Amino acid sequence: MDPDPRPAPGSPAPVLRRDLVAAGVGDDELRRLRASGRLVRLRRGAYVGAGDLGPEERHRQTVRAAVRTLSPDAVFSHVSAAAMHGIGLWRVPLDRVEVTRNRRSGARTAPSARFHAATLAADEITVVDGVPVTTVPRTVVDLARALPFVVAVAVTDAALHAGAVTADELAAAVARSARRPGTPAARRVLAAADGGADGPGETRSRLLVHSCGLPAPATQQELRDPAGRFLGRVDFWWEQARVAGEFDGRIKYGRRLDPGGDLEEVLWREKLREDAIRAEGVAVVRWVWADLHSAASFAPTVARLHRALDRAA
């Protein structure tokens, strides 16, 4: 997740073919630049200089290129607005930019863009890096109306966790969308969202815990010893049973790694943290991405959680 939607200093800016032609770059030279990797094609007639572009940054660059070719009433929305706001996206196709026009008809899908026709109030539009986009509340609710449930909850969790939006702002935005298709689905997404989820793995874990009939845990709980010393923060916490649930994702440990740091050292510190937590009589149950594929693959974890909760009872 990139919390800052603006390009990093020195990052390449998109350039249009018409600008290259105006600068004297012919088709043969353009082909050589692309073949050598010095130019990367974003969409038809739009390129960016070579650089380390992840999927979300590539989409942001594509949006910056598209804004120069679309009509002035085009407001980037849905996944494009989420990418520009820096909201983490998981399992969301980024092959097309998405645009909403303030009109009642004219929705269509093209090879590189999806055009929505919907009412847009002035206070539902903002500007990010010179690009007109829907506001965060409107963007999250639009995605909650359109995306599959688990994916939509992950996006909503990400926006809440980053502090980009509040639950009250989302409730107000979904109330404004009452007559739009998919609003019941959006209400369900908002009811299931939790800003404590630090990534889609924790979102997926929480939803599986709920669907398997386990008691609802607290999220991102701080644990302290009897003297008040901080022991650590756990992903999921069942207070009455003193059971902690931890989702182990590689990305999590990557985030804890300082530049030039040693992953072994991070894992060693994690072991010491868990030892200190267990020493206070806390049962710790861990799982990984492979356990989250389905309810069946999560069943062994559910059994371990049940045993831990039953022992406390």
Short mmCIF file of C-alpha atoms in Angstrom, two decimals:
data_model
loop_
_atom_site.label_atom_id
_atom_site.label_comp_id
_atom_site.label_asym_id
_atom_site.label_seq_id
_atom_site.Cartn_x
_atom_site.Cartn_y
_atom_site.Cartn_z
CA MET A 1 0.00 0.00 0.00
CA ASP A 2 1.30 3.38 -0.98
CA PRO A 3 -0.08 5.94 1.51
CA ASP A 4 0.92 8.92 -0.65
CA PRO A 5 -0.83 9.07 -4.03
CA ARG A 6 1.65 11.58 -5.41
CA PRO A 7 4.59 10.23 -7.42
CA ALA A 8 7.87 10.07 -5.56
CA PRO A 9 10.38 12.78 -6.44
CA GLY A 10 12.15 11.87 -9.64
CA SER A 11 9.56 9.28 -10.70
CA PRO A 12 8.84 9.27 -14.44
CA ALA A 13 5.86 11.26 -15.69
CA PRO A 14 3.65 9.94 -18.49
CA VAL A 15 4.10 11.35 -21.98
CA LEU A 16 1.72 11.23 -24.94
CA ARG A 17 2.70 10.12 -28.41
CA ARG A 18 1.56 13.46 -29.82
CA ASP A 19 4.09 15.22 -27.54
CA LEU A 20 6.86 12.90 -28.66
CA VAL A 21 6.00 13.52 -32.31
CA ALA A 22 5.96 17.28 -31.68
CA ALA A 23 9.43 16.93 -30.17
CA GLY A 24 10.69 15.22 -33.33
CA VAL A 25 10.52 11.58 -32.21
CA GLY A 26 9.50 9.46 -35.19
CA ASP A 27 7.78 6.08 -35.19
CA ASP A 28 11.04 4.17 -35.79
CA GLU A 29 12.71 5.83 -32.81
CA LEU A 30 9.61 5.27 -30.67
CA ARG A 31 9.74 1.56 -31.51
CA ARG A 32 13.43 1.44 -30.56
CA LEU A 33 12.75 3.20 -27.27
CA ARG A 34 10.03 0.69 -26.45
CA ALA A 35 12.13 -2.29 -27.53
CA SER A 36 15.03 -1.14 -25.34
CA GLY A 37 12.75 -0.69 -22.34
CA ARG A 38 13.43 3.04 -22.07
CA LEU A 39 9.73 3.70 -22.70
CA VAL A 40 6.88 1.61 -21.29
CA ARG A 41 3.45 1.70 -22.96
CA LEU A 42 0.67 2.57 -20.50
CA ARG A 43 -2.24 2.66 -22.94
CA ARG A 44 -2.68 3.55 -26.59
CA GLY A 45 -0.71 6.71 -27.29
CA ALA A 46 0.65 7.05 -23.73
CA TYR A 47 4.05 6.05 -22.38
CA VAL A 48 6.20 6.44 -19.30
CA GLY A 49 9.94 6.31 -18.85
CA ALA A 50 11.48 3.11 -17.55
CA GLY A 51 11.11 2.67 -13.81
CA ASP A 52 10.06 0.25 -11.12
CA LEU A 53 6.28 0.47 -11.53
CA GLY A 54 4.12 -1.75 -9.36
CA PRO A 55 0.54 -2.41 -10.54
CA GLU A 56 -0.99 0.47 -8.54
CA GLU A 57 1.69 3.00 -9.53
CA ARG A 58 1.36 1.93 -13.16
CA HIS A 59 -2.40 2.52 -12.90
CA ARG A 60 -1.82 5.96 -11.38
CA GLN A 61 0.49 6.85 -14.25
CA THR A 62 -2.15 5.61 -16.71
CA VAL A 63 -4.71 7.87 -15.04
CA ARG A 64 -2.33 10.85 -15.29
CA ALA A 65 -1.97 10.15 -18.99
CA ALA A 66 -5.70 9.61 -19.57
CA VAL A 67 -6.71 12.87 -17.90
CA ARG A 68 -4.99 14.74 -20.73
CA THR A 69 -7.10 13.04 -23.40
CA LEU A 70 -10.59 12.78 -21.87
CA SER A 71 -13.29 15.45 -21.82
CA PRO A 72 -13.26 18.04 -18.99
CA ASP A 73 -16.37 16.51 -17.35
CA ALA A 74 -14.59 13.19 -16.74
CA VAL A 75 -14.06 12.44 -13.05
CA PHE A 76 -11.92 9.42 -12.23
CA SER A 77 -13.72 7.05 -9.89
CA HIS A 78 -13.88 3.50 -8.53
CA VAL A 79 -10.48 1.73 -8.75
CA SER A 80 -8.83 4.73 -10.42
CA ALA A 81 -9.88 7.08 -7.64
CA ALA A 82 -8.82 4.53 -5.02
CA ALA A 83 -5.39 4.24 -6.63
CA MET A 84 -4.99 8.03 -6.75
CA HIS A 85 -6.02 8.32 -3.09
CA GLY A 86 -3.47 5.64 -2.17
CA ILE A 87 -6.07 3.19 -0.86
CA GLY A 88 -4.74 -0.37 -0.85
CA LEU A 89 -6.30 -2.54 -3.56
CA TRP A 90 -6.35 -6.33 -3.37
CA ARG A 91 -7.51 -8.65 -6.14
CA VAL A 92 -8.92 -5.68 -8.05
CA PRO A 93 -8.38 -5.57 -11.83
CA LEU A 94 -6.33 -2.53 -12.82
CA ASP A 95 -6.39 -3.00 -16.59
CA ARG A 96 -8.86 -0.15 -17.24
CA VAL A 97 -9.12 3.37 -15.90
CA GLU A 98 -12.57 4.13 -14.49
CA VAL A 99 -14.38 7.39 -15.06
CA THR A 100 -17.75 8.72 -13.92
CA ARG A 101 -19.60 11.42 -15.83
CA ASN A 102 -22.37 13.40 -14.18
CA ARG A 103 -25.16 12.21 -16.43
CA ARG A 104 -28.00 9.68 -16.42
CA SER A 105 -26.94 7.58 -19.41
CA GLY A 106 -23.92 6.81 -21.53
CA ALA A 107 -22.19 4.11 -19.47
CA ARG A 108 -19.92 1.96 -21.61
CA THR A 109 -16.78 -0.13 -21.47
CA ALA A 110 -13.84 0.33 -23.85
CA PRO A 111 -10.62 -1.72 -24.06
CA SER A 112 -8.71 0.70 -21.82
CA ALA A 113 -11.48 2.50 -19.91
CA ARG A 114 -14.80 1.99 -18.18
CA PHE A 115 -17.21 4.93 -18.26
CA HIS A 116 -19.93 5.20 -15.61
CA ALA A 117 -22.95 7.50 -15.83
CA ALA A 118 -24.15 8.65 -12.40
CA THR A 119 -25.07 11.72 -10.39
CA LEU A 120 -22.03 13.47 -8.89
CA ALA A 121 -22.50 16.26 -6.37
CA ALA A 122 -19.85 18.96 -6.16
CA ASP A 123 -18.80 17.82 -2.68
CA GLU A 124 -18.20 14.29 -4.01
CA ILE A 125 -15.37 15.50 -6.27
CA THR A 126 -11.85 16.46 -5.27
CA VAL A 127 -8.46 16.83 -6.98
CA VAL A 128 -5.42 14.64 -6.35
CA ASP A 129 -2.14 15.45 -8.11
CA GLY A 130 -4.04 17.58 -10.63
CA VAL A 131 -6.52 14.79 -11.40
CA PRO A 132 -10.28 15.18 -10.68
CA VAL A 133 -11.39 12.16 -8.65
CA THR A 134 -14.30 11.14 -6.49
CA THR A 135 -13.78 11.73 -2.77
CA VAL A 136 -12.68 8.85 -0.54
CA PRO A 137 -16.17 8.20 0.94
CA ARG A 138 -17.80 8.19 -2.51
CA THR A 139 -14.99 6.04 -3.92
CA VAL A 140 -15.17 3.40 -1.18
CA VAL A 141 -18.96 3.17 -1.42
CA ASP A 142 -18.83 2.92 -5.22
CA LEU A 143 -16.42 0.00 -4.88
CA ALA A 144 -18.49 -1.57 -2.10
CA ARG A 145 -21.48 -1.54 -4.47
CA ALA A 146 -19.55 -3.13 -7.32
CA LEU A 147 -16.84 -5.49 -6.04
CA PRO A 148 -17.17 -9.02 -4.63
CA PHE A 149 -17.89 -8.96 -0.90
CA VAL A 150 -14.51 -10.05 0.50
CA VAL A 151 -12.59 -7.81 -1.91
CA ALA A 152 -14.84 -4.83 -1.10
CA VAL A 153 -14.39 -5.36 2.66
CA ALA A 154 -10.59 -5.48 2.18
CA VAL A 155 -10.66 -2.13 0.32
CA THR A 156 -12.92 -0.59 2.98
CA ASP A 157 -10.71 -1.92 5.78
CA ALA A 158 -7.66 -0.43 4.04
CA ALA A 159 -9.26 3.02 3.78
CA LEU A 160 -10.35 2.94 7.43
CA HIS A 161 -6.98 1.61 8.64
CA ALA A 162 -5.11 4.34 6.78
CA GLY A 163 -7.32 7.03 8.32
CA ALA A 164 -8.41 8.14 4.86
CA VAL A 165 -12.08 7.98 5.87
CA THR A 166 -14.22 7.44 8.96
CA ALA A 167 -17.09 5.03 9.54
CA ASP A 168 -19.47 8.00 9.90
CA GLU A 169 -18.37 9.42 6.54
CA LEU A 170 -18.98 6.06 4.89
CA ALA A 171 -22.41 5.76 6.51
CA ALA A 172 -23.33 9.19 5.16
CA ALA A 173 -22.03 8.28 1.69
CA VAL A 174 -24.00 5.03 1.53
CA ALA A 175 -27.13 6.89 2.66
CA ARG A 176 -26.68 9.26 -0.30
CA SER A 177 -26.43 6.28 -2.65
CA ALA A 178 -29.72 4.74 -1.48
CA ARG A 179 -31.23 4.60 -4.97
CA ARG A 180 -28.16 3.34 -6.77
CA PRO A 181 -27.73 -0.32 -7.78
CA GLY A 182 -25.73 -2.37 -5.30
CA THR A 183 -26.47 -0.23 -2.24
CA PRO A 184 -27.68 -3.20 -0.12
CA ALA A 185 -24.34 -4.90 -0.86
CA ALA A 186 -22.52 -1.72 0.18
CA ARG A 187 -24.39 -1.65 3.50
CA ARG A 188 -23.34 -5.26 4.13
CA VAL A 189 -19.72 -4.39 3.35
CA LEU A 190 -19.70 -1.42 5.71
CA ALA A 191 -21.25 -3.50 8.49
CA ALA A 192 -18.43 -6.04 8.13
CA ALA A 193 -15.57 -3.52 7.85
CA ASP A 194 -12.99 -3.01 10.59
CA GLY A 195 -10.23 -0.43 10.47
CA GLY A 196 -8.09 -2.64 12.69
CA ALA A 197 -7.25 -4.93 9.77
CA ASP A 198 -3.65 -4.31 8.73
CA GLY A 199 -3.88 -5.80 5.25
CA PRO A 200 -6.14 -8.12 3.25
CA GLY A 201 -4.87 -11.24 5.05
CA GLU A 202 -6.31 -9.95 8.30
CA THR A 203 -9.56 -8.99 6.58
CA ARG A 204 -9.89 -12.46 5.06
CA SER A 205 -9.03 -14.03 8.45
CA ARG A 206 -11.68 -12.01 10.29
CA LEU A 207 -14.39 -12.89 7.78
CA LEU A 208 -13.53 -16.60 7.97
CA VAL A 209 -13.55 -16.49 11.77
CA HIS A 210 -17.03 -14.98 11.61
CA SER A 211 -18.35 -17.43 8.99
CA CYS A 212 -17.10 -20.40 11.04
CA GLY A 213 -19.16 -19.34 14.04
CA LEU A 214 -16.30 -18.36 16.34
CA PRO A 215 -16.81 -15.45 18.77
CA ALA A 216 -15.89 -12.08 17.30
CA PRO A 217 -12.37 -11.04 18.39
CA ALA A 218 -10.99 -7.58 19.05
CA THR A 219 -8.46 -6.45 16.44
CA GLN A 220 -4.98 -4.97 16.87
CA GLN A 221 -5.04 -5.43 20.63
CA GLU A 222 -2.17 -4.17 22.80
CA LEU A 223 -1.04 -6.63 25.48
CA ARG A 224 0.78 -5.63 28.69
CA ASP A 225 2.16 -7.54 31.67
CA PRO A 226 0.82 -7.01 35.23
CA ALA A 227 3.37 -4.19 35.71
CA GLY A 228 1.98 -2.39 32.65
CA ARG A 229 4.97 -3.10 30.40
CA PHE A 230 4.09 -3.36 26.71
CA LEU A 231 4.41 -6.93 25.42
CA GLY A 232 3.18 -6.53 21.89
CA ARG A 233 0.18 -6.03 19.66
CA VAL A 234 -1.74 -9.04 18.37
CA ASP A 235 -3.92 -9.21 15.27
CA PHE A 236 -6.91 -10.85 17.01
CA TRP A 237 -7.76 -11.09 20.71
CA TRP A 238 -10.34 -13.05 22.65
CA GLU A 239 -10.22 -11.27 26.03
CA GLN A 240 -12.20 -13.67 28.19
CA ALA A 241 -10.24 -16.70 27.00
CA ARG A 242 -6.88 -14.88 26.77
CA VAL A 243 -6.36 -16.26 23.28
CA ALA A 244 -4.42 -14.36 20.60
CA GLY A 245 -4.72 -15.03 16.87
CA GLU A 246 -1.87 -14.06 14.56
CA PHE A 247 -1.91 -14.00 10.78
CA ASP A 248 1.61 -14.53 9.42
CA GLY A 249 2.09 -12.91 6.04
CA ARG A 250 5.43 -12.33 4.39
CA ILE A 251 4.44 -8.74 3.66
CA LYS A 252 3.92 -8.14 7.38
CA TYR A 253 7.53 -9.04 8.17
CA GLY A 254 8.72 -7.08 5.15
CA ARG A 255 7.06 -3.96 6.60
CA ARG A 256 8.91 -4.49 9.87
CA LEU A 257 12.24 -4.71 8.10
CA ASP A 258 14.38 -1.57 8.22
CA PRO A 259 16.29 -0.60 5.04
CA GLY A 260 19.28 -2.91 4.89
CA GLY A 261 17.87 -4.86 7.84
CA ASP A 262 18.10 -8.58 8.48
CA LEU A 263 14.94 -10.68 8.15
CA GLU A 264 16.44 -13.22 10.55
CA GLU A 265 16.67 -10.51 13.19
CA VAL A 266 13.04 -9.53 12.60
CA LEU A 267 11.91 -13.15 13.01
CA TRP A 268 14.04 -13.50 16.17
CA ARG A 269 12.42 -10.41 17.68
CA GLU A 270 9.03 -11.84 16.75
CA LYS A 271 9.89 -15.07 18.60
CA LEU A 272 10.93 -13.14 21.72
CA ARG A 273 7.71 -11.11 21.53
CA GLU A 274 5.61 -14.27 21.35
CA ASP A 275 7.57 -15.93 24.18
CA ALA A 276 6.87 -12.91 26.42
CA ILE A 277 3.16 -13.05 25.53
CA ARG A 278 2.92 -16.80 26.19
CA ALA A 279 4.69 -16.32 29.52
CA GLU A 280 1.67 -14.30 30.66
CA GLY A 281 -0.62 -17.28 30.11
CA VAL A 282 -1.82 -16.27 26.66
CA ALA A 283 -2.50 -18.99 24.10
CA VAL A 284 -1.26 -17.96 20.63
CA VAL A 285 -2.73 -19.50 17.48
CA ARG A 286 -1.02 -18.70 14.17
CA TRP A 287 -1.97 -19.23 10.54
CA VAL A 288 -0.69 -18.27 7.06
CA TRP A 289 -2.07 -17.38 3.62
CA ALA A 290 -2.35 -21.04 2.61
CA ASP A 291 -4.91 -21.50 5.39
CA LEU A 292 -7.14 -18.73 4.01
CA HIS A 293 -8.03 -20.15 0.60
CA SER A 294 -11.40 -21.50 1.75
CA ALA A 295 -13.43 -22.54 4.77
CA ALA A 296 -12.09 -26.07 4.28
CA SER A 297 -8.44 -24.96 4.34
CA PHE A 298 -9.18 -22.79 7.39
CA ALA A 299 -10.87 -25.66 9.25
CA PRO A 300 -7.67 -26.89 11.03
CA THR A 301 -7.10 -23.33 12.31
CA VAL A 302 -10.70 -23.18 13.50
CA ALA A 303 -10.17 -26.45 15.37
CA ARG A 304 -7.04 -25.04 17.07
CA LEU A 305 -8.90 -21.86 18.01
CA HIS A 306 -11.81 -23.89 19.41
CA ARG A 307 -9.40 -25.97 21.53
CA ALA A 308 -7.73 -22.84 22.87
CA LEU A 309 -11.05 -21.17 23.66
CA ASP A 310 -12.46 -24.36 25.22
CA ARG A 311 -9.44 -24.78 27.49
CA ALA A 312 -10.00 -21.29 28.86
CA ALA A 313 -13.72 -22.02 29.38
#
